[in-house]
Amino acid sequence: MLSGKWSENDDSKNKFVLGPVVGAVGGYEISEIISVNAELLLIKMGGKTKYTYWEEESRSINEQEYWIRERYNCIQLAVPVRANFGDDFNFFANAAPYCTYKFGGKWKDSDGADGKIKWGTDNTTGDNTWYIDPKYNGRFDFGLYLGGGAGKKLGPGRLEVDVRFGLGLIDLNKFENKDQKQAAKDNGYKAYKSRNISISFAYLFGLGGDSPTRFYE
């Protein structure tokens, strides 16, 4: 999901949506406690935005609700630094800088309409494809994961579950100049930054050394 507001009168509400995560991880144990990983992941992520508006019907004012859901296909590189505690059954805490690149997606709204999301400025296909102008909307994100998990030796490797909360650090909206951005802030604009929660499972194989997880992927 995204956190942020266009103005002080913006009453939209941002919600999380579910999406799958697949990928590969490799790492090295610096010591019995500290290890460093490298992760290359394919992620489907996005958010659901709800809007409330008022509509006059039959001489009365009725509150209406509209929502739109966006899911983006992303490739992500993360480098977690972990503190490990335990042996056969272990717990760990981690912090991971990450970068994410969007390369398309899909949208759907409460009226039943849907379509694809593409990056560009040419919308001449005549269908429901959204074209997002990269001049004003960033497709690259940088942020930090914080979390932890647990693992257990199982067969030749280790089974682990990892839970994280992701904090995007970049405003995904772009402005033509500083004056335009300052004018938006004066009107109550708050930066649109990504927020996500991930739960992942991994099975790690040892590739060398005395420890089955000295090197792993």
mmCIF file with all atom_site columns, C-alpha atoms in Angstrom:
data_model
loop_
_atom_site.group_PDB
_atom_site.id
_atom_site.type_symbol
_atom_site.label_atom_id
_atom_site.label_alt_id
_atom_site.label_comp_id
_atom_site.label_asym_id
_atom_site.label_entity_id
_atom_site.label_seq_id
_atom_site.pdbx_PDB_ins_code
_atom_site.Cartn_x
_atom_site.Cartn_y
_atom_site.Cartn_z
_atom_site.occupancy
_atom_site.B_iso_or_equiv
_atom_site.pdbx_formal_charge
_atom_site.auth_seq_id
_atom_site.auth_comp_id
_atom_site.auth_asym_id
_atom_site.auth_atom_id
_atom_site.pdbx_PDB_model_num
ATOM 1   C CA . MET A 1 1   ? 0.000   0.000   0.000   1.00 0.00 ? 1   MET A CA 1
ATOM 2   C CA . LEU A 1 2   ? 0.934   3.664   -0.179  1.00 0.00 ? 2   LEU A CA 1
ATOM 3   C CA . SER A 1 3   ? 0.883   6.215   2.598   1.00 0.00 ? 3   SER A CA 1
ATOM 4   C CA . GLY A 1 4   ? 0.210   9.791   1.538   1.00 0.00 ? 4   GLY A CA 1
ATOM 5   C CA . LYS A 1 5   ? -2.357  12.488  0.793   1.00 0.00 ? 5   LYS A CA 1
ATOM 6   C CA . TRP A 1 6   ? -2.824  14.848  -2.152  1.00 0.00 ? 6   TRP A CA 1
ATOM 7   C CA . SER A 1 7   ? -4.213  17.659  -0.013  1.00 0.00 ? 7   SER A CA 1
ATOM 8   C CA . GLU A 1 8   ? -5.704  18.462  3.377   1.00 0.00 ? 8   GLU A CA 1
ATOM 9   C CA . ASN A 1 9   ? -9.160  17.684  1.919   1.00 0.00 ? 9   ASN A CA 1
ATOM 10  C CA . ASP A 1 10  ? -8.152  14.251  0.649   1.00 0.00 ? 10  ASP A CA 1
ATOM 11  C CA . ASP A 1 11  ? -10.311 11.698  2.531   1.00 0.00 ? 11  ASP A CA 1
ATOM 12  C CA . SER A 1 12  ? -9.036  8.610   0.700   1.00 0.00 ? 12  SER A CA 1
ATOM 13  C CA . LYS A 1 13  ? -8.001  5.551   2.719   1.00 0.00 ? 13  LYS A CA 1
ATOM 14  C CA . ASN A 1 14  ? -5.197  3.219   1.657   1.00 0.00 ? 14  ASN A CA 1
ATOM 15  C CA . LYS A 1 15  ? -5.399  -0.523  2.349   1.00 0.00 ? 15  LYS A CA 1
ATOM 16  C CA . PHE A 1 16  ? -3.070  -3.511  1.982   1.00 0.00 ? 16  PHE A CA 1
ATOM 17  C CA . VAL A 1 17  ? -3.652  -6.151  -0.719  1.00 0.00 ? 17  VAL A CA 1
ATOM 18  C CA . LEU A 1 18  ? -2.263  -9.686  -0.888  1.00 0.00 ? 18  LEU A CA 1
ATOM 19  C CA . GLY A 1 19  ? 0.366   -10.692 -3.424  1.00 0.00 ? 19  GLY A CA 1
ATOM 20  C CA . PRO A 1 20  ? 2.785   -13.610 -3.957  1.00 0.00 ? 20  PRO A CA 1
ATOM 21  C CA . VAL A 1 21  ? 6.573   -13.500 -3.497  1.00 0.00 ? 21  VAL A CA 1
ATOM 22  C CA . VAL A 1 22  ? 9.056   -15.921 -5.112  1.00 0.00 ? 22  VAL A CA 1
ATOM 23  C CA . GLY A 1 23  ? 12.809  -15.766 -5.488  1.00 0.00 ? 23  GLY A CA 1
ATOM 24  C CA . ALA A 1 24  ? 16.235  -16.957 -4.421  1.00 0.00 ? 24  ALA A CA 1
ATOM 25  C CA . VAL A 1 25  ? 18.489  -16.157 -1.470  1.00 0.00 ? 25  VAL A CA 1
ATOM 26  C CA . GLY A 1 26  ? 22.192  -16.631 -0.833  1.00 0.00 ? 26  GLY A CA 1
ATOM 27  C CA . GLY A 1 27  ? 24.246  -15.652 2.186   1.00 0.00 ? 27  GLY A CA 1
ATOM 28  C CA . TYR A 1 28  ? 27.326  -15.956 4.328   1.00 0.00 ? 28  TYR A CA 1
ATOM 29  C CA . GLU A 1 29  ? 27.693  -16.336 8.104   1.00 0.00 ? 29  GLU A CA 1
ATOM 30  C CA . ILE A 1 30  ? 30.235  -13.813 9.359   1.00 0.00 ? 30  ILE A CA 1
ATOM 31  C CA . SER A 1 31  ? 30.099  -15.368 12.832  1.00 0.00 ? 31  SER A CA 1
ATOM 32  C CA . GLU A 1 32  ? 27.858  -17.696 14.835  1.00 0.00 ? 32  GLU A CA 1
ATOM 33  C CA . ILE A 1 33  ? 25.521  -14.738 15.413  1.00 0.00 ? 33  ILE A CA 1
ATOM 34  C CA . ILE A 1 34  ? 25.853  -12.363 12.422  1.00 0.00 ? 34  ILE A CA 1
ATOM 35  C CA . SER A 1 35  ? 25.104  -13.260 8.801   1.00 0.00 ? 35  SER A CA 1
ATOM 36  C CA . VAL A 1 36  ? 24.548  -11.314 5.569   1.00 0.00 ? 36  VAL A CA 1
ATOM 37  C CA . ASN A 1 37  ? 22.148  -12.372 2.809   1.00 0.00 ? 37  ASN A CA 1
ATOM 38  C CA . ALA A 1 38  ? 21.461  -11.339 -0.772  1.00 0.00 ? 38  ALA A CA 1
ATOM 39  C CA . GLU A 1 39  ? 17.909  -11.856 -2.087  1.00 0.00 ? 39  GLU A CA 1
ATOM 40  C CA . LEU A 1 40  ? 16.528  -11.522 -5.610  1.00 0.00 ? 40  LEU A CA 1
ATOM 41  C CA . LEU A 1 41  ? 12.719  -11.611 -5.554  1.00 0.00 ? 41  LEU A CA 1
ATOM 42  C CA . LEU A 1 42  ? 9.757   -11.335 -7.900  1.00 0.00 ? 42  LEU A CA 1
ATOM 43  C CA . ILE A 1 43  ? 6.888   -9.622  -6.076  1.00 0.00 ? 43  ILE A CA 1
ATOM 44  C CA . LYS A 1 44  ? 3.323   -8.653  -6.871  1.00 0.00 ? 44  LYS A CA 1
ATOM 45  C CA . MET A 1 45  ? 2.557   -5.663  -4.663  1.00 0.00 ? 45  MET A CA 1
ATOM 46  C CA . GLY A 1 46  ? 0.213   -2.697  -4.569  1.00 0.00 ? 46  GLY A CA 1
ATOM 47  C CA . GLY A 1 47  ? -2.708  -1.288  -2.648  1.00 0.00 ? 47  GLY A CA 1
ATOM 48  C CA . LYS A 1 48  ? -6.423  -0.613  -2.481  1.00 0.00 ? 48  LYS A CA 1
ATOM 49  C CA . THR A 1 49  ? -7.603  2.987   -2.199  1.00 0.00 ? 49  THR A CA 1
ATOM 50  C CA . LYS A 1 50  ? -11.105 3.831   -0.970  1.00 0.00 ? 50  LYS A CA 1
ATOM 51  C CA . TYR A 1 51  ? -12.821 7.152   -1.645  1.00 0.00 ? 51  TYR A CA 1
ATOM 52  C CA . THR A 1 52  ? -16.014 8.567   -0.135  1.00 0.00 ? 52  THR A CA 1
ATOM 53  C CA . TYR A 1 53  ? -18.082 11.097  -2.052  1.00 0.00 ? 53  TYR A CA 1
ATOM 54  C CA . TRP A 1 54  ? -21.546 12.618  -1.890  1.00 0.00 ? 54  TRP A CA 1
ATOM 55  C CA . GLU A 1 55  ? -24.161 12.322  -4.578  1.00 0.00 ? 55  GLU A CA 1
ATOM 56  C CA . GLU A 1 56  ? -27.558 14.031  -4.801  1.00 0.00 ? 56  GLU A CA 1
ATOM 57  C CA . GLU A 1 57  ? -30.322 11.604  -5.697  1.00 0.00 ? 57  GLU A CA 1
ATOM 58  C CA . SER A 1 58  ? -34.074 12.096  -5.324  1.00 0.00 ? 58  SER A CA 1
ATOM 59  C CA . ARG A 1 59  ? -33.627 15.320  -3.359  1.00 0.00 ? 59  ARG A CA 1
ATOM 60  C CA . SER A 1 60  ? -31.414 13.598  -0.772  1.00 0.00 ? 60  SER A CA 1
ATOM 61  C CA . ILE A 1 61  ? -27.672 13.355  -0.195  1.00 0.00 ? 61  ILE A CA 1
ATOM 62  C CA . ASN A 1 62  ? -26.339 9.776   -0.125  1.00 0.00 ? 62  ASN A CA 1
ATOM 63  C CA . GLU A 1 63  ? -22.833 8.787   0.861   1.00 0.00 ? 63  GLU A CA 1
ATOM 64  C CA . GLN A 1 64  ? -21.190 6.670   -1.850  1.00 0.00 ? 64  GLN A CA 1
ATOM 65  C CA . GLU A 1 65  ? -17.989 4.648   -1.664  1.00 0.00 ? 65  GLU A CA 1
ATOM 66  C CA . TYR A 1 66  ? -15.618 3.940   -4.533  1.00 0.00 ? 66  TYR A CA 1
ATOM 67  C CA . TRP A 1 67  ? -12.430 1.870   -4.436  1.00 0.00 ? 67  TRP A CA 1
ATOM 68  C CA . ILE A 1 68  ? -9.653  1.041   -6.845  1.00 0.00 ? 68  ILE A CA 1
ATOM 69  C CA . ARG A 1 69  ? -7.068  -1.722  -6.472  1.00 0.00 ? 69  ARG A CA 1
ATOM 70  C CA . GLU A 1 70  ? -3.651  -1.718  -8.108  1.00 0.00 ? 70  GLU A CA 1
ATOM 71  C CA . ARG A 1 71  ? -1.210  -4.625  -8.256  1.00 0.00 ? 71  ARG A CA 1
ATOM 72  C CA . TYR A 1 72  ? 2.251   -4.143  -9.735  1.00 0.00 ? 72  TYR A CA 1
ATOM 73  C CA . ASN A 1 73  ? 4.762   -6.731  -10.939 1.00 0.00 ? 73  ASN A CA 1
ATOM 74  C CA . CYS A 1 74  ? 8.109   -5.926  -9.321  1.00 0.00 ? 74  CYS A CA 1
ATOM 75  C CA . ILE A 1 75  ? 11.649  -7.194  -9.134  1.00 0.00 ? 75  ILE A CA 1
ATOM 76  C CA . GLN A 1 76  ? 13.363  -6.568  -5.809  1.00 0.00 ? 76  GLN A CA 1
ATOM 77  C CA . LEU A 1 77  ? 16.906  -6.852  -4.473  1.00 0.00 ? 77  LEU A CA 1
ATOM 78  C CA . ALA A 1 78  ? 17.338  -6.948  -0.687  1.00 0.00 ? 78  ALA A CA 1
ATOM 79  C CA . VAL A 1 79  ? 20.468  -7.360  1.481   1.00 0.00 ? 79  VAL A CA 1
ATOM 80  C CA . PRO A 1 80  ? 19.410  -8.416  5.008   1.00 0.00 ? 80  PRO A CA 1
ATOM 81  C CA . VAL A 1 81  ? 21.859  -8.321  7.920   1.00 0.00 ? 81  VAL A CA 1
ATOM 82  C CA . ARG A 1 82  ? 20.770  -10.875 10.515  1.00 0.00 ? 82  ARG A CA 1
ATOM 83  C CA . ALA A 1 83  ? 21.408  -11.591 14.189  1.00 0.00 ? 83  ALA A CA 1
ATOM 84  C CA . ASN A 1 84  ? 20.903  -15.333 14.853  1.00 0.00 ? 84  ASN A CA 1
ATOM 85  C CA . PHE A 1 85  ? 20.195  -16.999 18.197  1.00 0.00 ? 85  PHE A CA 1
ATOM 86  C CA . GLY A 1 86  ? 20.100  -20.761 18.719  1.00 0.00 ? 86  GLY A CA 1
ATOM 87  C CA . ASP A 1 87  ? 21.257  -23.798 16.775  1.00 0.00 ? 87  ASP A CA 1
ATOM 88  C CA . ASP A 1 88  ? 18.917  -26.672 15.902  1.00 0.00 ? 88  ASP A CA 1
ATOM 89  C CA . PHE A 1 89  ? 15.926  -24.377 16.428  1.00 0.00 ? 89  PHE A CA 1
ATOM 90  C CA . ASN A 1 90  ? 16.860  -20.720 16.089  1.00 0.00 ? 90  ASN A CA 1
ATOM 91  C CA . PHE A 1 91  ? 15.387  -17.239 16.122  1.00 0.00 ? 91  PHE A CA 1
ATOM 92  C CA . PHE A 1 92  ? 16.704  -14.259 14.209  1.00 0.00 ? 92  PHE A CA 1
ATOM 93  C CA . ALA A 1 93  ? 16.172  -10.518 13.768  1.00 0.00 ? 93  ALA A CA 1
ATOM 94  C CA . ASN A 1 94  ? 17.071  -8.695  10.579  1.00 0.00 ? 94  ASN A CA 1
ATOM 95  C CA . ALA A 1 95  ? 17.303  -5.301  8.906   1.00 0.00 ? 95  ALA A CA 1
ATOM 96  C CA . ALA A 1 96  ? 17.502  -5.086  5.131   1.00 0.00 ? 96  ALA A CA 1
ATOM 97  C CA . PRO A 1 97  ? 17.943  -2.212  2.699   1.00 0.00 ? 97  PRO A CA 1
ATOM 98  C CA . TYR A 1 98  ? 16.090  -2.967  -0.527  1.00 0.00 ? 98  TYR A CA 1
ATOM 99  C CA . CYS A 1 99  ? 15.431  -1.542  -3.982  1.00 0.00 ? 99  CYS A CA 1
ATOM 100 C CA . THR A 1 100 ? 12.365  -2.336  -6.103  1.00 0.00 ? 100 THR A CA 1
ATOM 101 C CA . TYR A 1 101 ? 11.600  -1.802  -9.797  1.00 0.00 ? 101 TYR A CA 1
ATOM 102 C CA . LYS A 1 102 ? 8.043   -1.925  -11.194 1.00 0.00 ? 102 LYS A CA 1
ATOM 103 C CA . PHE A 1 103 ? 7.476   -3.289  -14.702 1.00 0.00 ? 103 PHE A CA 1
ATOM 104 C CA . GLY A 1 104 ? 3.696   -3.314  -15.141 1.00 0.00 ? 104 GLY A CA 1
ATOM 105 C CA . GLY A 1 105 ? 0.587   -4.570  -13.433 1.00 0.00 ? 105 GLY A CA 1
ATOM 106 C CA . LYS A 1 106 ? -3.217  -4.654  -13.333 1.00 0.00 ? 106 LYS A CA 1
ATOM 107 C CA . TRP A 1 107 ? -6.020  -2.544  -11.844 1.00 0.00 ? 107 TRP A CA 1
ATOM 108 C CA . LYS A 1 108 ? -9.651  -3.101  -10.882 1.00 0.00 ? 108 LYS A CA 1
ATOM 109 C CA . ASP A 1 109 ? -12.342 -0.866  -9.351  1.00 0.00 ? 109 ASP A CA 1
ATOM 110 C CA . SER A 1 110 ? -15.628 -1.145  -7.487  1.00 0.00 ? 110 SER A CA 1
ATOM 111 C CA . ASP A 1 111 ? -17.610 -0.504  -10.692 1.00 0.00 ? 111 ASP A CA 1
ATOM 112 C CA . GLY A 1 112 ? -16.327 -3.778  -12.162 1.00 0.00 ? 112 GLY A CA 1
ATOM 113 C CA . ALA A 1 113 ? -13.893 -2.196  -14.621 1.00 0.00 ? 113 ALA A CA 1
ATOM 114 C CA . ASP A 1 114 ? -10.352 -3.560  -14.922 1.00 0.00 ? 114 ASP A CA 1
ATOM 115 C CA . GLY A 1 115 ? -7.313  -3.437  -17.149 1.00 0.00 ? 115 GLY A CA 1
ATOM 116 C CA . LYS A 1 116 ? -3.539  -3.469  -17.414 1.00 0.00 ? 116 LYS A CA 1
ATOM 117 C CA . ILE A 1 117 ? -1.043  -0.929  -16.080 1.00 0.00 ? 117 ILE A CA 1
ATOM 118 C CA . LYS A 1 118 ? 1.850   0.109   -18.325 1.00 0.00 ? 118 LYS A CA 1
ATOM 119 C CA . TRP A 1 119 ? 4.519   2.789   -18.163 1.00 0.00 ? 119 TRP A CA 1
ATOM 120 C CA . GLY A 1 120 ? 4.510   5.455   -20.859 1.00 0.00 ? 120 GLY A CA 1
ATOM 121 C CA . THR A 1 121 ? 2.517   8.384   -22.240 1.00 0.00 ? 121 THR A CA 1
ATOM 122 C CA . ASP A 1 122 ? 0.804   6.907   -25.316 1.00 0.00 ? 122 ASP A CA 1
ATOM 123 C CA . ASN A 1 123 ? -2.722  5.678   -24.608 1.00 0.00 ? 123 ASN A CA 1
ATOM 124 C CA . THR A 1 124 ? -4.100  4.977   -28.078 1.00 0.00 ? 124 THR A CA 1
ATOM 125 C CA . THR A 1 125 ? -5.044  1.321   -27.679 1.00 0.00 ? 125 THR A CA 1
ATOM 126 C CA . GLY A 1 126 ? -8.695  2.079   -26.957 1.00 0.00 ? 126 GLY A CA 1
ATOM 127 C CA . ASP A 1 127 ? -8.872  -0.454  -24.099 1.00 0.00 ? 127 ASP A CA 1
ATOM 128 C CA . ASN A 1 128 ? -8.736  -0.045  -20.324 1.00 0.00 ? 128 ASN A CA 1
ATOM 129 C CA . THR A 1 129 ? -4.945  0.065   -20.121 1.00 0.00 ? 129 THR A CA 1
ATOM 130 C CA . TRP A 1 130 ? -3.562  2.725   -17.792 1.00 0.00 ? 130 TRP A CA 1
ATOM 131 C CA . TYR A 1 131 ? -0.429  4.442   -19.001 1.00 0.00 ? 131 TYR A CA 1
ATOM 132 C CA . ILE A 1 132 ? 1.592   5.889   -16.128 1.00 0.00 ? 132 ILE A CA 1
ATOM 133 C CA . ASP A 1 133 ? 3.890   8.750   -17.074 1.00 0.00 ? 133 ASP A CA 1
ATOM 134 C CA . PRO A 1 134 ? 7.354   8.020   -15.584 1.00 0.00 ? 134 PRO A CA 1
ATOM 135 C CA . LYS A 1 135 ? 8.000   11.782  -15.595 1.00 0.00 ? 135 LYS A CA 1
ATOM 136 C CA . TYR A 1 136 ? 5.561   12.183  -12.709 1.00 0.00 ? 136 TYR A CA 1
ATOM 137 C CA . ASN A 1 137 ? 5.350   8.698   -11.177 1.00 0.00 ? 137 ASN A CA 1
ATOM 138 C CA . GLY A 1 138 ? 8.427   6.818   -10.014 1.00 0.00 ? 138 GLY A CA 1
ATOM 139 C CA . ARG A 1 139 ? 8.795   3.120   -10.805 1.00 0.00 ? 139 ARG A CA 1
ATOM 140 C CA . PHE A 1 140 ? 11.941  2.719   -8.670  1.00 0.00 ? 140 PHE A CA 1
ATOM 141 C CA . ASP A 1 141 ? 11.691  2.478   -4.886  1.00 0.00 ? 141 ASP A CA 1
ATOM 142 C CA . PHE A 1 142 ? 14.275  2.278   -2.117  1.00 0.00 ? 142 PHE A CA 1
ATOM 143 C CA . GLY A 1 143 ? 13.525  1.394   1.481   1.00 0.00 ? 143 GLY A CA 1
ATOM 144 C CA . LEU A 1 144 ? 14.235  -0.650  4.592   1.00 0.00 ? 144 LEU A CA 1
ATOM 145 C CA . TYR A 1 145 ? 12.855  -3.937  5.904   1.00 0.00 ? 145 TYR A CA 1
ATOM 146 C CA . LEU A 1 146 ? 12.686  -4.633  9.655   1.00 0.00 ? 146 LEU A CA 1
ATOM 147 C CA . GLY A 1 147 ? 11.637  -7.994  11.041  1.00 0.00 ? 147 GLY A CA 1
ATOM 148 C CA . GLY A 1 148 ? 12.618  -11.424 12.206  1.00 0.00 ? 148 GLY A CA 1
ATOM 149 C CA . GLY A 1 149 ? 11.692  -15.074 12.171  1.00 0.00 ? 149 GLY A CA 1
ATOM 150 C CA . ALA A 1 150 ? 12.580  -18.593 13.172  1.00 0.00 ? 150 ALA A CA 1
ATOM 151 C CA . GLY A 1 151 ? 14.211  -21.648 11.617  1.00 0.00 ? 151 GLY A CA 1
ATOM 152 C CA . LYS A 1 152 ? 14.787  -25.330 12.261  1.00 0.00 ? 152 LYS A CA 1
ATOM 153 C CA . LYS A 1 153 ? 17.219  -27.869 10.877  1.00 0.00 ? 153 LYS A CA 1
ATOM 154 C CA . LEU A 1 154 ? 15.332  -30.249 8.603   1.00 0.00 ? 154 LEU A CA 1
ATOM 155 C CA . GLY A 1 155 ? 17.128  -32.880 6.565   1.00 0.00 ? 155 GLY A CA 1
ATOM 156 C CA . PRO A 1 156 ? 20.273  -31.571 4.832   1.00 0.00 ? 156 PRO A CA 1
ATOM 157 C CA . GLY A 1 157 ? 19.233  -27.917 5.277   1.00 0.00 ? 157 GLY A CA 1
ATOM 158 C CA . ARG A 1 158 ? 17.138  -25.531 7.309   1.00 0.00 ? 158 ARG A CA 1
ATOM 159 C CA . LEU A 1 159 ? 13.486  -24.474 7.009   1.00 0.00 ? 159 LEU A CA 1
ATOM 160 C CA . GLU A 1 160 ? 12.853  -20.827 7.901   1.00 0.00 ? 160 GLU A CA 1
ATOM 161 C CA . VAL A 1 161 ? 9.899   -18.439 8.181   1.00 0.00 ? 161 VAL A CA 1
ATOM 162 C CA . ASP A 1 162 ? 10.586  -14.706 7.894   1.00 0.00 ? 162 ASP A CA 1
ATOM 163 C CA . VAL A 1 163 ? 8.202   -11.828 8.780   1.00 0.00 ? 163 VAL A CA 1
ATOM 164 C CA . ARG A 1 164 ? 9.033   -8.246  7.768   1.00 0.00 ? 164 ARG A CA 1
ATOM 165 C CA . PHE A 1 165 ? 7.616   -4.748  7.649   1.00 0.00 ? 165 PHE A CA 1
ATOM 166 C CA . GLY A 1 166 ? 8.798   -2.643  4.732   1.00 0.00 ? 166 GLY A CA 1
ATOM 167 C CA . LEU A 1 167 ? 9.248   1.146   4.891   1.00 0.00 ? 167 LEU A CA 1
ATOM 168 C CA . GLY A 1 168 ? 9.700   2.925   1.562   1.00 0.00 ? 168 GLY A CA 1
ATOM 169 C CA . LEU A 1 169 ? 11.926  6.004   1.837   1.00 0.00 ? 169 LEU A CA 1
ATOM 170 C CA . ILE A 1 170 ? 11.236  7.635   -1.549  1.00 0.00 ? 170 ILE A CA 1
ATOM 171 C CA . ASP A 1 171 ? 8.262   9.798   -2.564  1.00 0.00 ? 171 ASP A CA 1
ATOM 172 C CA . LEU A 1 172 ? 6.832   7.940   -5.569  1.00 0.00 ? 172 LEU A CA 1
ATOM 173 C CA . ASN A 1 173 ? 5.319   11.152  -6.975  1.00 0.00 ? 173 ASN A CA 1
ATOM 174 C CA . LYS A 1 174 ? 7.538   13.512  -8.934  1.00 0.00 ? 174 LYS A CA 1
ATOM 175 C CA . PHE A 1 175 ? 7.277   17.299  -9.339  1.00 0.00 ? 175 PHE A CA 1
ATOM 176 C CA . GLU A 1 176 ? 8.630   19.481  -12.109 1.00 0.00 ? 176 GLU A CA 1
ATOM 177 C CA . ASN A 1 177 ? 10.434  21.777  -9.700  1.00 0.00 ? 177 ASN A CA 1
ATOM 178 C CA . LYS A 1 178 ? 10.868  22.668  -6.019  1.00 0.00 ? 178 LYS A CA 1
ATOM 179 C CA . ASP A 1 179 ? 8.299   25.468  -6.171  1.00 0.00 ? 179 ASP A CA 1
ATOM 180 C CA . GLN A 1 180 ? 5.611   23.066  -7.411  1.00 0.00 ? 180 GLN A CA 1
ATOM 181 C CA . LYS A 1 181 ? 6.431   20.603  -4.646  1.00 0.00 ? 181 LYS A CA 1
ATOM 182 C CA . GLN A 1 182 ? 6.391   23.323  -1.996  1.00 0.00 ? 182 GLN A CA 1
ATOM 183 C CA . ALA A 1 183 ? 3.008   24.559  -3.238  1.00 0.00 ? 183 ALA A CA 1
ATOM 184 C CA . ALA A 1 184 ? 1.642   21.020  -2.894  1.00 0.00 ? 184 ALA A CA 1
ATOM 185 C CA . LYS A 1 185 ? 3.004   20.783  0.668   1.00 0.00 ? 185 LYS A CA 1
ATOM 186 C CA . ASP A 1 186 ? 1.415   24.121  1.541   1.00 0.00 ? 186 ASP A CA 1
ATOM 187 C CA . ASN A 1 187 ? -1.919  22.606  0.418   1.00 0.00 ? 187 ASN A CA 1
ATOM 188 C CA . GLY A 1 188 ? -1.492  19.611  2.741   1.00 0.00 ? 188 GLY A CA 1
ATOM 189 C CA . TYR A 1 189 ? 0.368   17.211  0.437   1.00 0.00 ? 189 TYR A CA 1
ATOM 190 C CA . LYS A 1 190 ? 2.071   14.277  2.172   1.00 0.00 ? 190 LYS A CA 1
ATOM 191 C CA . ALA A 1 191 ? 4.606   12.106  0.359   1.00 0.00 ? 191 ALA A CA 1
ATOM 192 C CA . TYR A 1 192 ? 3.393   8.840   -1.185  1.00 0.00 ? 192 TYR A CA 1
ATOM 193 C CA . LYS A 1 193 ? 5.680   6.131   0.186   1.00 0.00 ? 193 LYS A CA 1
ATOM 194 C CA . SER A 1 194 ? 5.313   2.373   0.030   1.00 0.00 ? 194 SER A CA 1
ATOM 195 C CA . ARG A 1 195 ? 4.412   0.264   3.064   1.00 0.00 ? 195 ARG A CA 1
ATOM 196 C CA . ASN A 1 196 ? 4.250   -3.517  3.018   1.00 0.00 ? 196 ASN A CA 1
ATOM 197 C CA . ILE A 1 197 ? 4.205   -6.596  5.226   1.00 0.00 ? 197 ILE A CA 1
ATOM 198 C CA . SER A 1 198 ? 5.748   -9.840  3.986   1.00 0.00 ? 198 SER A CA 1
ATOM 199 C CA . ILE A 1 199 ? 5.700   -13.423 5.254   1.00 0.00 ? 199 ILE A CA 1
ATOM 200 C CA . SER A 1 200 ? 8.035   -15.817 3.451   1.00 0.00 ? 200 SER A CA 1
ATOM 201 C CA . PHE A 1 201 ? 9.246   -19.393 3.758   1.00 0.00 ? 201 PHE A CA 1
ATOM 202 C CA . ALA A 1 202 ? 12.661  -20.636 2.652   1.00 0.00 ? 202 ALA A CA 1
ATOM 203 C CA . TYR A 1 203 ? 14.608  -23.875 2.628   1.00 0.00 ? 203 TYR A CA 1
ATOM 204 C CA . LEU A 1 204 ? 18.353  -23.233 2.866   1.00 0.00 ? 204 LEU A CA 1
ATOM 205 C CA . PHE A 1 205 ? 21.030  -25.668 1.673   1.00 0.00 ? 205 PHE A CA 1
ATOM 206 C CA . GLY A 1 206 ? 24.598  -25.632 2.979   1.00 0.00 ? 206 GLY A CA 1
ATOM 207 C CA . LEU A 1 207 ? 27.288  -25.375 0.271   1.00 0.00 ? 207 LEU A CA 1
ATOM 208 C CA . GLY A 1 208 ? 30.476  -25.679 2.286   1.00 0.00 ? 208 GLY A CA 1
ATOM 209 C CA . GLY A 1 209 ? 32.299  -25.307 5.587   1.00 0.00 ? 209 GLY A CA 1
ATOM 210 C CA . ASP A 1 210 ? 31.655  -27.070 8.855   1.00 0.00 ? 210 ASP A CA 1
ATOM 211 C CA . SER A 1 211 ? 28.310  -25.419 9.379   1.00 0.00 ? 211 SER A CA 1
ATOM 212 C CA . PRO A 1 212 ? 25.398  -26.506 7.159   1.00 0.00 ? 212 PRO A CA 1
ATOM 213 C CA . THR A 1 213 ? 24.524  -22.828 6.777   1.00 0.00 ? 213 THR A CA 1
ATOM 214 C CA . ARG A 1 214 ? 28.009  -21.360 6.385   1.00 0.00 ? 214 ARG A CA 1
ATOM 215 C CA . PHE A 1 215 ? 27.150  -20.763 2.727   1.00 0.00 ? 215 PHE A CA 1
ATOM 216 C CA . TYR A 1 216 ? 23.589  -21.277 1.607   1.00 0.00 ? 216 TYR A CA 1
ATOM 217 C CA . GLU A 1 217 ? 21.108  -20.534 -1.135  1.00 0.00 ? 217 GLU A CA 1
#
